[in-house]
């Protein structure tokens, strides 16, 4: 157990945090103005980053290379320690910048290597480090670079806000990522499937090609003012002999920065200078009879993001206890700002005040997701003016609930009241859907006038009231149903769909009488196009900042093509071993579940409330099926408190859509139906938890829809208005009109808050080329690495340290299984280079000269056996009452052990298994869970020691089946030995269970050490 830091550490660190942020911000702002030396682009940002140790889950290694000056890596309190970055390719490195937190290095080296196993070459060394921001001129070559600390300046660890590496990769090629990569793009035309964005996706297997005429152009939007230093055109055979490169501030007026009539094709590397938000290739003469065709259009330089980046002069903080000591004056409380993204904030003068602190609840990535309370009530200091007004220096994004206050400082400190305002300035989509623009609004009903519901300048509730008053009873009812694919008036669409199909269906909805768009949502519960680990695996990692980034990544991918909802995350605590869907939940610790759900909801919604850049999260399965399963939830008046913790957390993070599950509750509605059509179960959500958002049922048969709506459900999940034996007339005749109005009001409010009346579409042509970016794959890889759990390592068989030429075998049914990583509608992406465990181990072993055989091979020094269940949904691969390996999988382990070959078991663990039968046969056991599409590479990296393991079991593992079921028992309460509603009780006695209940009843987290499991909750080695 680590000794906690002394009380003085945090106040001192707060002051140094602010100072470090200011220093780092200054450094960022001066990047474009560096002296004209041979300093290449930034190479390290977003690259895979590992460390010798981390102090806590909130300070991971990746925080030092994420480009966010408000996040940091910190190590354990010992020497030596290191932080290492994989640059992705061999690089010539010429500068390193370290932005230290207060805990800096007195002595350290900067080292480079071609292999993470070494040898390492020192390119910089000091024993007199000064901390602060250090800019080091270095000269070295390597794919890997690390800071190797040997002497700390304080009693704490090493702590870096940012570790930035500059240089070039490849012979004569600019290093780092082009500033053009994955940016928004437009073109004069394109041919066939060769979309404009194909020239910006970093892949030389895809291309943009234009129509066969002159002139043609391709324009990139950098999202901010770019300073351009180099452009690379990688031509297909259809190239340009005459063309211009042009910049623009507004996309309308263009300035030429390069021109030629002698273009030669191939790869043209152009040293150019210019600035602007936009850069355009403008082709004037083709070299062939075809169009212009570019594999890649790469622009290098820097982008000034100050206009879109809020200053953060504090951490996210609660307001002072004493308020209302002076008045804010503008904007008016509740004002809707629709004319500027930089509204002037004013307040009354305070006598004796020398400075004023302006605090706004801007969205951040570094919330403490373990802390209770609404995220909307966390504020950031953004300015300290001396006068009584402040105009933001950045563009406030669209949000419905900005809250702000001012603190006056001087001889005394006083604080104003808190006010609210919203900002909404949408960019209207002008897709050819027949909807015209009238007076700056989309004319959704095509009558040539702007109705209140079409006027985005009006408050949301005003628009809802107007639209509800225009709808027929049938139009209202359709908003409660799915299948917009076939019924364009339906309010919901079950996804995911192919991008163009979804776009066509959105076009169909725009052609309905009132033009009400639908929301597409699917079961993409661990990634849309980039698949990250399941929530149970994320619970093994407990990296909540990373969870936020994963949710945000999924949000960005979905927005590309206009899918605006997801049927996740799960807020369930999994306390029942044989519940098949325990794999989708958050383990058995309610506090971990709460933090994880807060992070995922906030990431998916892009902040602490639903807004026009959100993906609508659907939190499920109410009221907590982890305490029994899909048939019956068994908690009582005490243990329900435990299972409500993550649902409350989801609401604190801004969740406004909750899905009831199939299970009924013996406590909330004894003998009643499942949650979706149980009035008492839904009433508990509304009345006891104070929930006011949307309730969307799980998939119910058509005979249940009337009952569910009458019970209080607002949307019939997956419901098809064309179902056999169902008619909308029957639904309208049996569900009270007031109940329908209540439900549809919630649906419409969410749609207006999502901004889809103004921007209903994605980009079906270019959006798919922005899926699965390298930075996204790196996040999925990091998540899988952090989840990997090393349970056992007898004889230090890991990491693998074999001699070149040695043989190993990779065997077992999961070794080449592309489905075991994932479930439902999240995927293994072979088209993007995802690797199975077998392929990834073979790739990694080749770097060490070790031979890999599949199944069996000659004289193996080691066998890696991949076992467990392949993908499933509601039901397990083998009977759920048999949570252990079947005989054929057990035999693979036994056979290798009988031959005297050390066995490393790679265990796909979607639910707690009994592993006692083969535990002693394995030299090492690595739990992969369902680790997402990067499960294979993450496992291979751990096996060969590229990083140290850190994952911890999210559940107890039973010592025997007798800890779970009576002999011959089935999935019924009478046969259960464990208490389905209690955590940490495998093998526990009545006294221990009473203690667990007492802790829950008192509102305290129960200890995790009860019972007699084979492995306790939280087990996992943090070193080899």
Short mmCIF file of N, CA and C in Angstrom, two decimals, residues 403-541:
data_model
loop_
_atom_site.label_atom_id
_atom_site.label_comp_id
_atom_site.label_asym_id
_atom_site.label_seq_id
_atom_site.Cartn_x
_atom_site.Cartn_y
_atom_site.Cartn_z
N UNK A 403 -23.46 28.15 -17.78
CA UNK A 403 -23.67 28.77 -16.48
C UNK A 403 -22.39 29.51 -16.11
N UNK A 404 -22.53 30.66 -15.48
CA UNK A 404 -21.34 31.45 -15.18
C UNK A 404 -21.54 32.30 -13.94
N UNK A 405 -20.45 32.64 -13.33
CA UNK A 405 -20.46 33.58 -12.21
C UNK A 405 -19.13 34.31 -12.18
N UNK A 406 -19.06 35.35 -11.34
CA UNK A 406 -17.85 36.18 -11.22
C UNK A 406 -17.50 36.30 -9.75
N UNK A 407 -16.21 36.19 -9.44
CA UNK A 407 -15.71 36.44 -8.10
C UNK A 407 -14.85 37.70 -8.11
N UNK A 408 -15.17 38.65 -7.23
CA UNK A 408 -14.39 39.88 -7.10
C UNK A 408 -13.34 39.69 -6.01
N UNK A 409 -12.09 40.03 -6.33
CA UNK A 409 -11.01 39.90 -5.36
C UNK A 409 -10.39 41.26 -5.08
N UNK A 410 -9.92 41.43 -3.89
CA UNK A 410 -9.31 42.69 -3.43
C UNK A 410 -9.08 42.57 -1.95
N UNK A 411 -9.49 43.59 -1.22
CA UNK A 411 -9.39 43.52 0.23
C UNK A 411 -10.24 42.37 0.77
N UNK A 412 -11.37 42.15 0.12
CA UNK A 412 -12.24 41.01 0.45
C UNK A 412 -12.59 40.28 -0.84
N UNK A 413 -13.12 39.09 -0.69
CA UNK A 413 -13.52 38.30 -1.86
C UNK A 413 -15.03 38.07 -1.79
N UNK A 414 -15.70 38.44 -2.86
CA UNK A 414 -17.15 38.24 -2.93
C UNK A 414 -17.50 37.58 -4.26
N UNK A 415 -18.68 36.95 -4.30
CA UNK A 415 -19.08 36.20 -5.49
C UNK A 415 -20.48 36.59 -5.91
N UNK A 416 -20.69 36.67 -7.21
CA UNK A 416 -21.97 37.07 -7.78
C UNK A 416 -22.99 35.94 -7.70
N UNK A 417 -24.15 36.20 -8.26
CA UNK A 417 -25.12 35.14 -8.51
C UNK A 417 -24.66 34.31 -9.71
N UNK A 418 -25.36 33.22 -9.97
CA UNK A 418 -25.09 32.38 -11.13
C UNK A 418 -26.20 32.58 -12.15
N UNK A 419 -25.81 32.79 -13.39
CA UNK A 419 -26.77 32.93 -14.48
C UNK A 419 -26.54 31.86 -15.55
N UNK A 420 -27.55 31.74 -16.40
CA UNK A 420 -27.49 30.78 -17.50
C UNK A 420 -27.73 31.51 -18.83
N UNK A 421 -27.13 30.98 -19.87
CA UNK A 421 -27.47 31.40 -21.23
C UNK A 421 -27.16 30.24 -22.17
N UNK A 422 -27.66 30.32 -23.37
CA UNK A 422 -27.37 29.31 -24.39
C UNK A 422 -26.77 30.01 -25.60
N UNK A 423 -26.05 29.23 -26.40
CA UNK A 423 -25.49 29.72 -27.66
C UNK A 423 -25.91 28.76 -28.75
N UNK A 424 -26.53 29.28 -29.80
CA UNK A 424 -26.93 28.43 -30.92
C UNK A 424 -26.83 29.23 -32.20
N UNK A 425 -25.85 28.90 -33.03
CA UNK A 425 -25.66 29.51 -34.35
C UNK A 425 -25.38 28.40 -35.34
N UNK A 426 -26.40 27.65 -35.73
CA UNK A 426 -26.16 26.47 -36.56
C UNK A 426 -25.74 26.83 -37.98
N UNK A 427 -24.98 25.95 -38.59
CA UNK A 427 -24.70 26.03 -40.03
C UNK A 427 -25.77 25.20 -40.73
N UNK A 428 -26.63 25.85 -41.48
CA UNK A 428 -27.74 25.15 -42.11
C UNK A 428 -27.24 24.25 -43.23
N UNK A 429 -27.70 23.02 -43.24
CA UNK A 429 -27.31 22.10 -44.30
C UNK A 429 -28.11 22.40 -45.56
N UNK A 430 -27.44 22.37 -46.68
CA UNK A 430 -28.07 22.70 -47.96
C UNK A 430 -28.04 21.51 -48.91
N UNK A 431 -28.28 20.33 -48.37
CA UNK A 431 -28.37 19.13 -49.20
C UNK A 431 -29.56 19.27 -50.13
N UNK A 432 -29.46 18.68 -51.30
CA UNK A 432 -30.54 18.75 -52.28
C UNK A 432 -31.69 17.85 -51.86
N UNK A 433 -32.43 18.30 -50.84
CA UNK A 433 -33.54 17.50 -50.32
C UNK A 433 -34.89 18.17 -50.55
N UNK A 434 -34.91 19.26 -51.32
CA UNK A 434 -36.17 19.96 -51.60
C UNK A 434 -36.58 20.94 -50.52
N UNK A 435 -35.79 21.04 -49.44
CA UNK A 435 -36.10 21.99 -48.36
C UNK A 435 -35.33 23.27 -48.63
N UNK A 436 -36.05 24.35 -48.83
CA UNK A 436 -35.42 25.63 -49.10
C UNK A 436 -35.05 26.37 -47.83
N UNK A 437 -34.27 27.42 -48.00
CA UNK A 437 -33.90 28.30 -46.89
C UNK A 437 -34.72 29.57 -47.02
N UNK A 438 -35.50 29.86 -45.99
CA UNK A 438 -36.34 31.05 -45.96
C UNK A 438 -35.99 31.86 -44.72
N UNK A 439 -35.59 33.10 -44.92
CA UNK A 439 -35.24 33.99 -43.80
C UNK A 439 -34.23 33.34 -42.86
N UNK A 440 -33.29 32.61 -43.44
CA UNK A 440 -32.22 32.01 -42.64
C UNK A 440 -32.59 30.75 -41.91
N UNK A 441 -33.73 30.13 -42.22
CA UNK A 441 -34.15 28.89 -41.58
C UNK A 441 -34.56 27.88 -42.65
N UNK A 442 -34.49 26.62 -42.32
CA UNK A 442 -34.93 25.57 -43.24
C UNK A 442 -36.46 25.51 -43.25
N UNK A 443 -37.04 25.61 -44.44
CA UNK A 443 -38.49 25.61 -44.62
C UNK A 443 -38.96 24.16 -44.67
N UNK A 444 -39.06 23.55 -43.51
CA UNK A 444 -39.27 22.11 -43.42
C UNK A 444 -40.60 21.65 -44.01
N UNK A 445 -41.64 22.49 -43.90
CA UNK A 445 -42.94 22.09 -44.46
C UNK A 445 -43.16 22.66 -45.86
N UNK A 446 -42.14 23.35 -46.40
CA UNK A 446 -42.12 23.80 -47.80
C UNK A 446 -43.27 24.75 -48.14
N UNK A 447 -43.67 25.58 -47.21
CA UNK A 447 -44.79 26.49 -47.50
C UNK A 447 -44.32 27.92 -47.79
N UNK A 448 -43.03 28.15 -47.86
CA UNK A 448 -42.50 29.46 -48.19
C UNK A 448 -42.46 30.44 -47.04
N UNK A 449 -42.85 30.00 -45.85
CA UNK A 449 -42.83 30.87 -44.67
C UNK A 449 -42.08 30.16 -43.55
N UNK A 450 -41.64 30.94 -42.56
CA UNK A 450 -40.93 30.37 -41.42
C UNK A 450 -41.90 30.22 -40.25
N UNK A 451 -42.22 28.99 -39.94
CA UNK A 451 -43.08 28.72 -38.79
C UNK A 451 -42.22 28.74 -37.53
N UNK A 452 -42.84 28.93 -36.36
CA UNK A 452 -42.03 28.95 -35.13
C UNK A 452 -41.17 27.70 -34.96
N UNK A 453 -41.67 26.52 -35.31
CA UNK A 453 -40.85 25.31 -35.09
C UNK A 453 -39.65 25.26 -36.03
N UNK A 454 -39.71 26.01 -37.13
CA UNK A 454 -38.60 26.05 -38.08
C UNK A 454 -37.57 27.12 -37.72
N UNK A 455 -37.91 28.01 -36.83
CA UNK A 455 -37.08 29.17 -36.50
C UNK A 455 -36.12 28.81 -35.38
N UNK A 456 -34.87 28.58 -35.71
CA UNK A 456 -33.89 28.13 -34.73
C UNK A 456 -33.52 29.21 -33.72
N UNK A 457 -33.94 30.43 -33.97
CA UNK A 457 -33.64 31.53 -33.02
C UNK A 457 -34.57 31.53 -31.82
N UNK A 458 -35.61 30.71 -31.88
CA UNK A 458 -36.58 30.65 -30.78
C UNK A 458 -36.18 29.59 -29.77
N UNK A 459 -36.63 29.72 -28.50
CA UNK A 459 -36.32 28.71 -27.49
C UNK A 459 -36.86 27.34 -27.88
N UNK A 460 -36.20 26.32 -27.41
CA UNK A 460 -36.58 24.95 -27.74
C UNK A 460 -38.03 24.67 -27.36
N UNK A 461 -38.44 25.06 -26.16
CA UNK A 461 -39.81 24.74 -25.73
C UNK A 461 -40.85 25.44 -26.60
N UNK A 462 -40.53 26.64 -27.08
CA UNK A 462 -41.45 27.34 -27.98
C UNK A 462 -41.59 26.57 -29.28
N UNK A 463 -40.51 26.06 -29.79
CA UNK A 463 -40.54 25.28 -31.03
C UNK A 463 -41.30 23.97 -30.82
N UNK A 464 -41.09 23.33 -29.67
CA UNK A 464 -41.80 22.08 -29.38
C UNK A 464 -43.30 22.33 -29.33
N UNK A 465 -43.71 23.37 -28.60
CA UNK A 465 -45.14 23.66 -28.49
C UNK A 465 -45.76 23.90 -29.86
N UNK A 466 -45.07 24.65 -30.70
CA UNK A 466 -45.62 24.96 -32.01
C UNK A 466 -45.75 23.70 -32.87
N UNK A 467 -44.70 22.88 -32.89
CA UNK A 467 -44.73 21.69 -33.73
C UNK A 467 -45.76 20.70 -33.22
N UNK A 468 -45.83 20.53 -31.91
CA UNK A 468 -46.81 19.59 -31.36
C UNK A 468 -48.22 20.00 -31.75
N UNK A 469 -48.47 21.30 -31.79
CA UNK A 469 -49.80 21.80 -32.15
C UNK A 469 -50.13 21.60 -33.61
N UNK A 470 -49.15 21.37 -34.47
CA UNK A 470 -49.39 21.19 -35.90
C UNK A 470 -49.54 19.72 -36.29
N UNK A 471 -49.18 18.81 -35.37
CA UNK A 471 -49.14 17.40 -35.71
C UNK A 471 -50.50 16.74 -35.53
N UNK A 472 -50.82 15.82 -36.44
CA UNK A 472 -52.00 14.98 -36.26
C UNK A 472 -51.70 13.93 -35.20
N UNK A 473 -52.74 13.29 -34.71
CA UNK A 473 -52.55 12.23 -33.71
C UNK A 473 -51.65 11.13 -34.26
N UNK A 474 -51.83 10.78 -35.53
CA UNK A 474 -51.03 9.72 -36.11
C UNK A 474 -49.57 10.16 -36.26
N UNK A 475 -49.32 11.40 -36.67
CA UNK A 475 -47.95 11.89 -36.77
C UNK A 475 -47.26 11.87 -35.42
N UNK A 476 -48.01 12.20 -34.38
CA UNK A 476 -47.43 12.13 -33.04
C UNK A 476 -47.03 10.70 -32.69
N UNK A 477 -47.95 9.77 -32.91
CA UNK A 477 -47.69 8.39 -32.52
C UNK A 477 -46.48 7.83 -33.26
N UNK A 478 -46.31 8.18 -34.52
CA UNK A 478 -45.16 7.68 -35.27
C UNK A 478 -43.83 8.10 -34.63
N UNK A 479 -43.80 9.23 -33.94
CA UNK A 479 -42.57 9.67 -33.29
C UNK A 479 -42.15 8.73 -32.16
N UNK A 480 -43.05 7.86 -31.73
CA UNK A 480 -42.75 6.91 -30.66
C UNK A 480 -42.26 5.57 -31.20
N UNK A 481 -42.07 5.48 -32.53
CA UNK A 481 -41.76 4.20 -33.15
C UNK A 481 -40.47 4.25 -33.95
N UNK A 482 -39.90 3.06 -34.15
CA UNK A 482 -38.72 2.86 -34.98
C UNK A 482 -39.13 2.54 -36.42
N UNK A 483 -38.17 2.05 -37.17
CA UNK A 483 -38.30 1.63 -38.56
C UNK A 483 -38.58 2.78 -39.51
N UNK A 484 -37.83 3.89 -39.35
CA UNK A 484 -37.89 4.98 -40.33
C UNK A 484 -37.39 4.51 -41.69
N UNK A 485 -36.71 3.35 -41.74
CA UNK A 485 -36.27 2.80 -43.02
C UNK A 485 -37.45 2.60 -43.95
N UNK A 486 -38.56 2.11 -43.38
CA UNK A 486 -39.75 1.81 -44.18
C UNK A 486 -40.85 2.83 -43.98
N UNK A 487 -40.84 3.52 -42.84
CA UNK A 487 -41.90 4.48 -42.51
C UNK A 487 -41.25 5.82 -42.19
N UNK A 488 -41.10 6.70 -43.20
CA UNK A 488 -40.34 7.95 -43.00
C UNK A 488 -40.89 8.86 -41.92
N UNK A 489 -42.14 8.69 -41.53
CA UNK A 489 -42.68 9.52 -40.45
C UNK A 489 -42.26 9.02 -39.07
N UNK A 490 -41.67 7.85 -39.00
CA UNK A 490 -41.24 7.32 -37.70
C UNK A 490 -40.15 8.21 -37.11
N UNK A 491 -40.13 8.25 -35.79
CA UNK A 491 -39.18 9.12 -35.12
C UNK A 491 -37.79 8.55 -34.99
N UNK A 492 -37.63 7.22 -35.23
CA UNK A 492 -36.38 6.54 -34.91
C UNK A 492 -36.01 5.54 -35.99
N UNK A 493 -34.73 5.32 -36.12
CA UNK A 493 -34.17 4.43 -37.13
C UNK A 493 -33.20 3.49 -36.42
N UNK A 494 -33.35 2.19 -36.68
CA UNK A 494 -32.46 1.22 -36.05
C UNK A 494 -31.23 1.04 -36.92
N UNK A 495 -30.08 1.42 -36.38
CA UNK A 495 -28.82 1.34 -37.11
C UNK A 495 -27.95 0.23 -36.52
N UNK A 496 -26.69 0.15 -36.99
CA UNK A 496 -26.12 1.06 -37.98
C UNK A 496 -26.51 0.67 -39.40
N UNK A 497 -26.46 1.66 -40.29
CA UNK A 497 -26.75 1.44 -41.70
C UNK A 497 -25.55 1.89 -42.51
N UNK A 498 -25.46 1.44 -43.73
CA UNK A 498 -24.45 1.97 -44.62
C UNK A 498 -24.69 3.47 -44.82
N UNK A 499 -23.60 4.20 -44.99
CA UNK A 499 -23.70 5.67 -44.99
C UNK A 499 -24.69 6.18 -46.03
N UNK A 500 -24.62 5.68 -47.25
CA UNK A 500 -25.52 6.20 -48.28
C UNK A 500 -26.96 5.78 -48.02
N UNK A 501 -27.17 4.55 -47.52
CA UNK A 501 -28.53 4.11 -47.18
C UNK A 501 -29.13 5.02 -46.12
N UNK A 502 -28.36 5.31 -45.08
CA UNK A 502 -28.85 6.19 -44.02
C UNK A 502 -29.18 7.56 -44.59
N UNK A 503 -28.32 8.07 -45.45
CA UNK A 503 -28.56 9.38 -46.05
C UNK A 503 -29.85 9.38 -46.86
N UNK A 504 -30.07 8.34 -47.65
CA UNK A 504 -31.29 8.26 -48.45
C UNK A 504 -32.53 8.22 -47.56
N UNK A 505 -32.43 7.53 -46.44
CA UNK A 505 -33.57 7.46 -45.53
C UNK A 505 -33.81 8.80 -44.84
N UNK A 506 -32.74 9.53 -44.53
CA UNK A 506 -32.91 10.88 -43.99
C UNK A 506 -33.55 11.81 -45.01
N UNK A 507 -33.18 11.64 -46.27
CA UNK A 507 -33.83 12.43 -47.33
C UNK A 507 -35.33 12.13 -47.38
N UNK A 508 -35.69 10.88 -47.19
CA UNK A 508 -37.11 10.51 -47.21
C UNK A 508 -37.85 11.17 -46.06
N UNK A 509 -37.24 11.24 -44.89
CA UNK A 509 -37.92 11.88 -43.76
C UNK A 509 -38.10 13.37 -44.00
N UNK A 510 -37.16 13.99 -44.72
CA UNK A 510 -37.30 15.43 -45.00
C UNK A 510 -38.46 15.70 -45.94
N UNK A 511 -38.91 14.68 -46.67
CA UNK A 511 -40.02 14.86 -47.59
C UNK A 511 -41.38 14.64 -46.97
N UNK A 512 -41.46 14.34 -45.68
CA UNK A 512 -42.76 14.18 -45.04
C UNK A 512 -43.43 15.53 -44.83
N UNK A 513 -44.68 15.54 -44.45
CA UNK A 513 -45.47 16.78 -44.40
C UNK A 513 -44.81 17.87 -43.56
N UNK A 514 -44.25 17.49 -42.42
CA UNK A 514 -43.64 18.47 -41.52
C UNK A 514 -42.12 18.41 -41.51
N UNK A 515 -41.56 17.45 -42.22
CA UNK A 515 -40.10 17.38 -42.35
C UNK A 515 -39.37 17.09 -41.05
N UNK A 516 -39.97 16.27 -40.18
CA UNK A 516 -39.35 15.97 -38.89
C UNK A 516 -38.29 14.90 -39.08
N UNK A 517 -37.03 15.17 -38.76
CA UNK A 517 -35.99 14.16 -38.94
C UNK A 517 -36.06 13.08 -37.86
N UNK A 518 -35.52 11.92 -38.19
CA UNK A 518 -35.43 10.84 -37.22
C UNK A 518 -34.04 10.80 -36.60
N UNK A 519 -33.91 10.01 -35.53
CA UNK A 519 -32.62 9.73 -34.91
C UNK A 519 -32.29 8.27 -35.17
N UNK A 520 -31.10 8.03 -35.71
CA UNK A 520 -30.64 6.66 -35.94
C UNK A 520 -29.80 6.22 -34.76
N UNK A 521 -30.14 5.07 -34.19
CA UNK A 521 -29.40 4.53 -33.04
C UNK A 521 -29.29 3.03 -33.19
N UNK A 522 -28.13 2.49 -32.83
CA UNK A 522 -27.93 1.05 -32.91
C UNK A 522 -27.14 0.55 -31.72
N UNK A 523 -26.96 -0.77 -31.67
CA UNK A 523 -26.27 -1.42 -30.55
C UNK A 523 -24.75 -1.41 -30.75
N UNK A 524 -24.22 -0.29 -31.12
CA UNK A 524 -22.76 -0.14 -31.25
C UNK A 524 -22.20 0.20 -29.88
N UNK A 525 -22.25 -0.80 -29.00
CA UNK A 525 -22.02 -0.52 -27.58
C UNK A 525 -20.55 -0.46 -27.19
N UNK A 526 -19.63 -0.80 -28.11
CA UNK A 526 -18.23 -0.52 -27.81
C UNK A 526 -17.50 -0.10 -29.07
N UNK A 527 -18.05 0.95 -29.66
CA UNK A 527 -17.42 1.56 -30.81
C UNK A 527 -18.29 1.51 -32.04
N UNK A 528 -18.17 2.56 -32.85
CA UNK A 528 -18.96 2.63 -34.09
C UNK A 528 -18.18 1.97 -35.23
N UNK A 529 -17.08 2.57 -35.65
CA UNK A 529 -16.24 1.96 -36.67
C UNK A 529 -14.86 1.60 -36.12
N UNK A 530 -14.48 2.15 -35.00
CA UNK A 530 -13.27 1.72 -34.31
C UNK A 530 -13.71 1.05 -33.02
N UNK A 531 -13.40 -0.22 -32.86
CA UNK A 531 -13.97 -1.02 -31.78
C UNK A 531 -13.03 -1.07 -30.59
N UNK A 532 -13.47 -0.53 -29.48
CA UNK A 532 -12.68 -0.55 -28.26
C UNK A 532 -13.18 -1.67 -27.33
N UNK A 533 -12.51 -1.94 -26.23
CA UNK A 533 -12.91 -3.06 -25.37
C UNK A 533 -14.30 -2.88 -24.77
N UNK A 534 -14.91 -4.00 -24.43
CA UNK A 534 -16.21 -3.98 -23.75
C UNK A 534 -16.08 -3.26 -22.41
N UNK A 535 -17.22 -2.84 -21.89
CA UNK A 535 -17.20 -2.10 -20.62
C UNK A 535 -16.61 -2.92 -19.48
N UNK A 536 -16.83 -4.23 -19.48
CA UNK A 536 -16.25 -5.04 -18.41
C UNK A 536 -14.73 -5.00 -18.48
N UNK A 537 -14.18 -4.95 -19.71
CA UNK A 537 -12.73 -4.82 -19.86
C UNK A 537 -12.27 -3.44 -19.43
N UNK A 538 -13.03 -2.41 -19.79
CA UNK A 538 -12.66 -1.05 -19.35
C UNK A 538 -12.67 -0.97 -17.82
N UNK A 539 -13.54 -1.74 -17.19
CA UNK A 539 -13.58 -1.74 -15.72
C UNK A 539 -12.32 -2.38 -15.15
N UNK A 540 -11.64 -3.21 -15.94
CA UNK A 540 -10.37 -3.76 -15.49
C UNK A 540 -9.26 -2.72 -15.57
N UNK A 541 -9.41 -1.76 -16.48
CA UNK A 541 -8.40 -0.71 -16.66
C UNK A 541 -8.60 0.46 -15.71
#
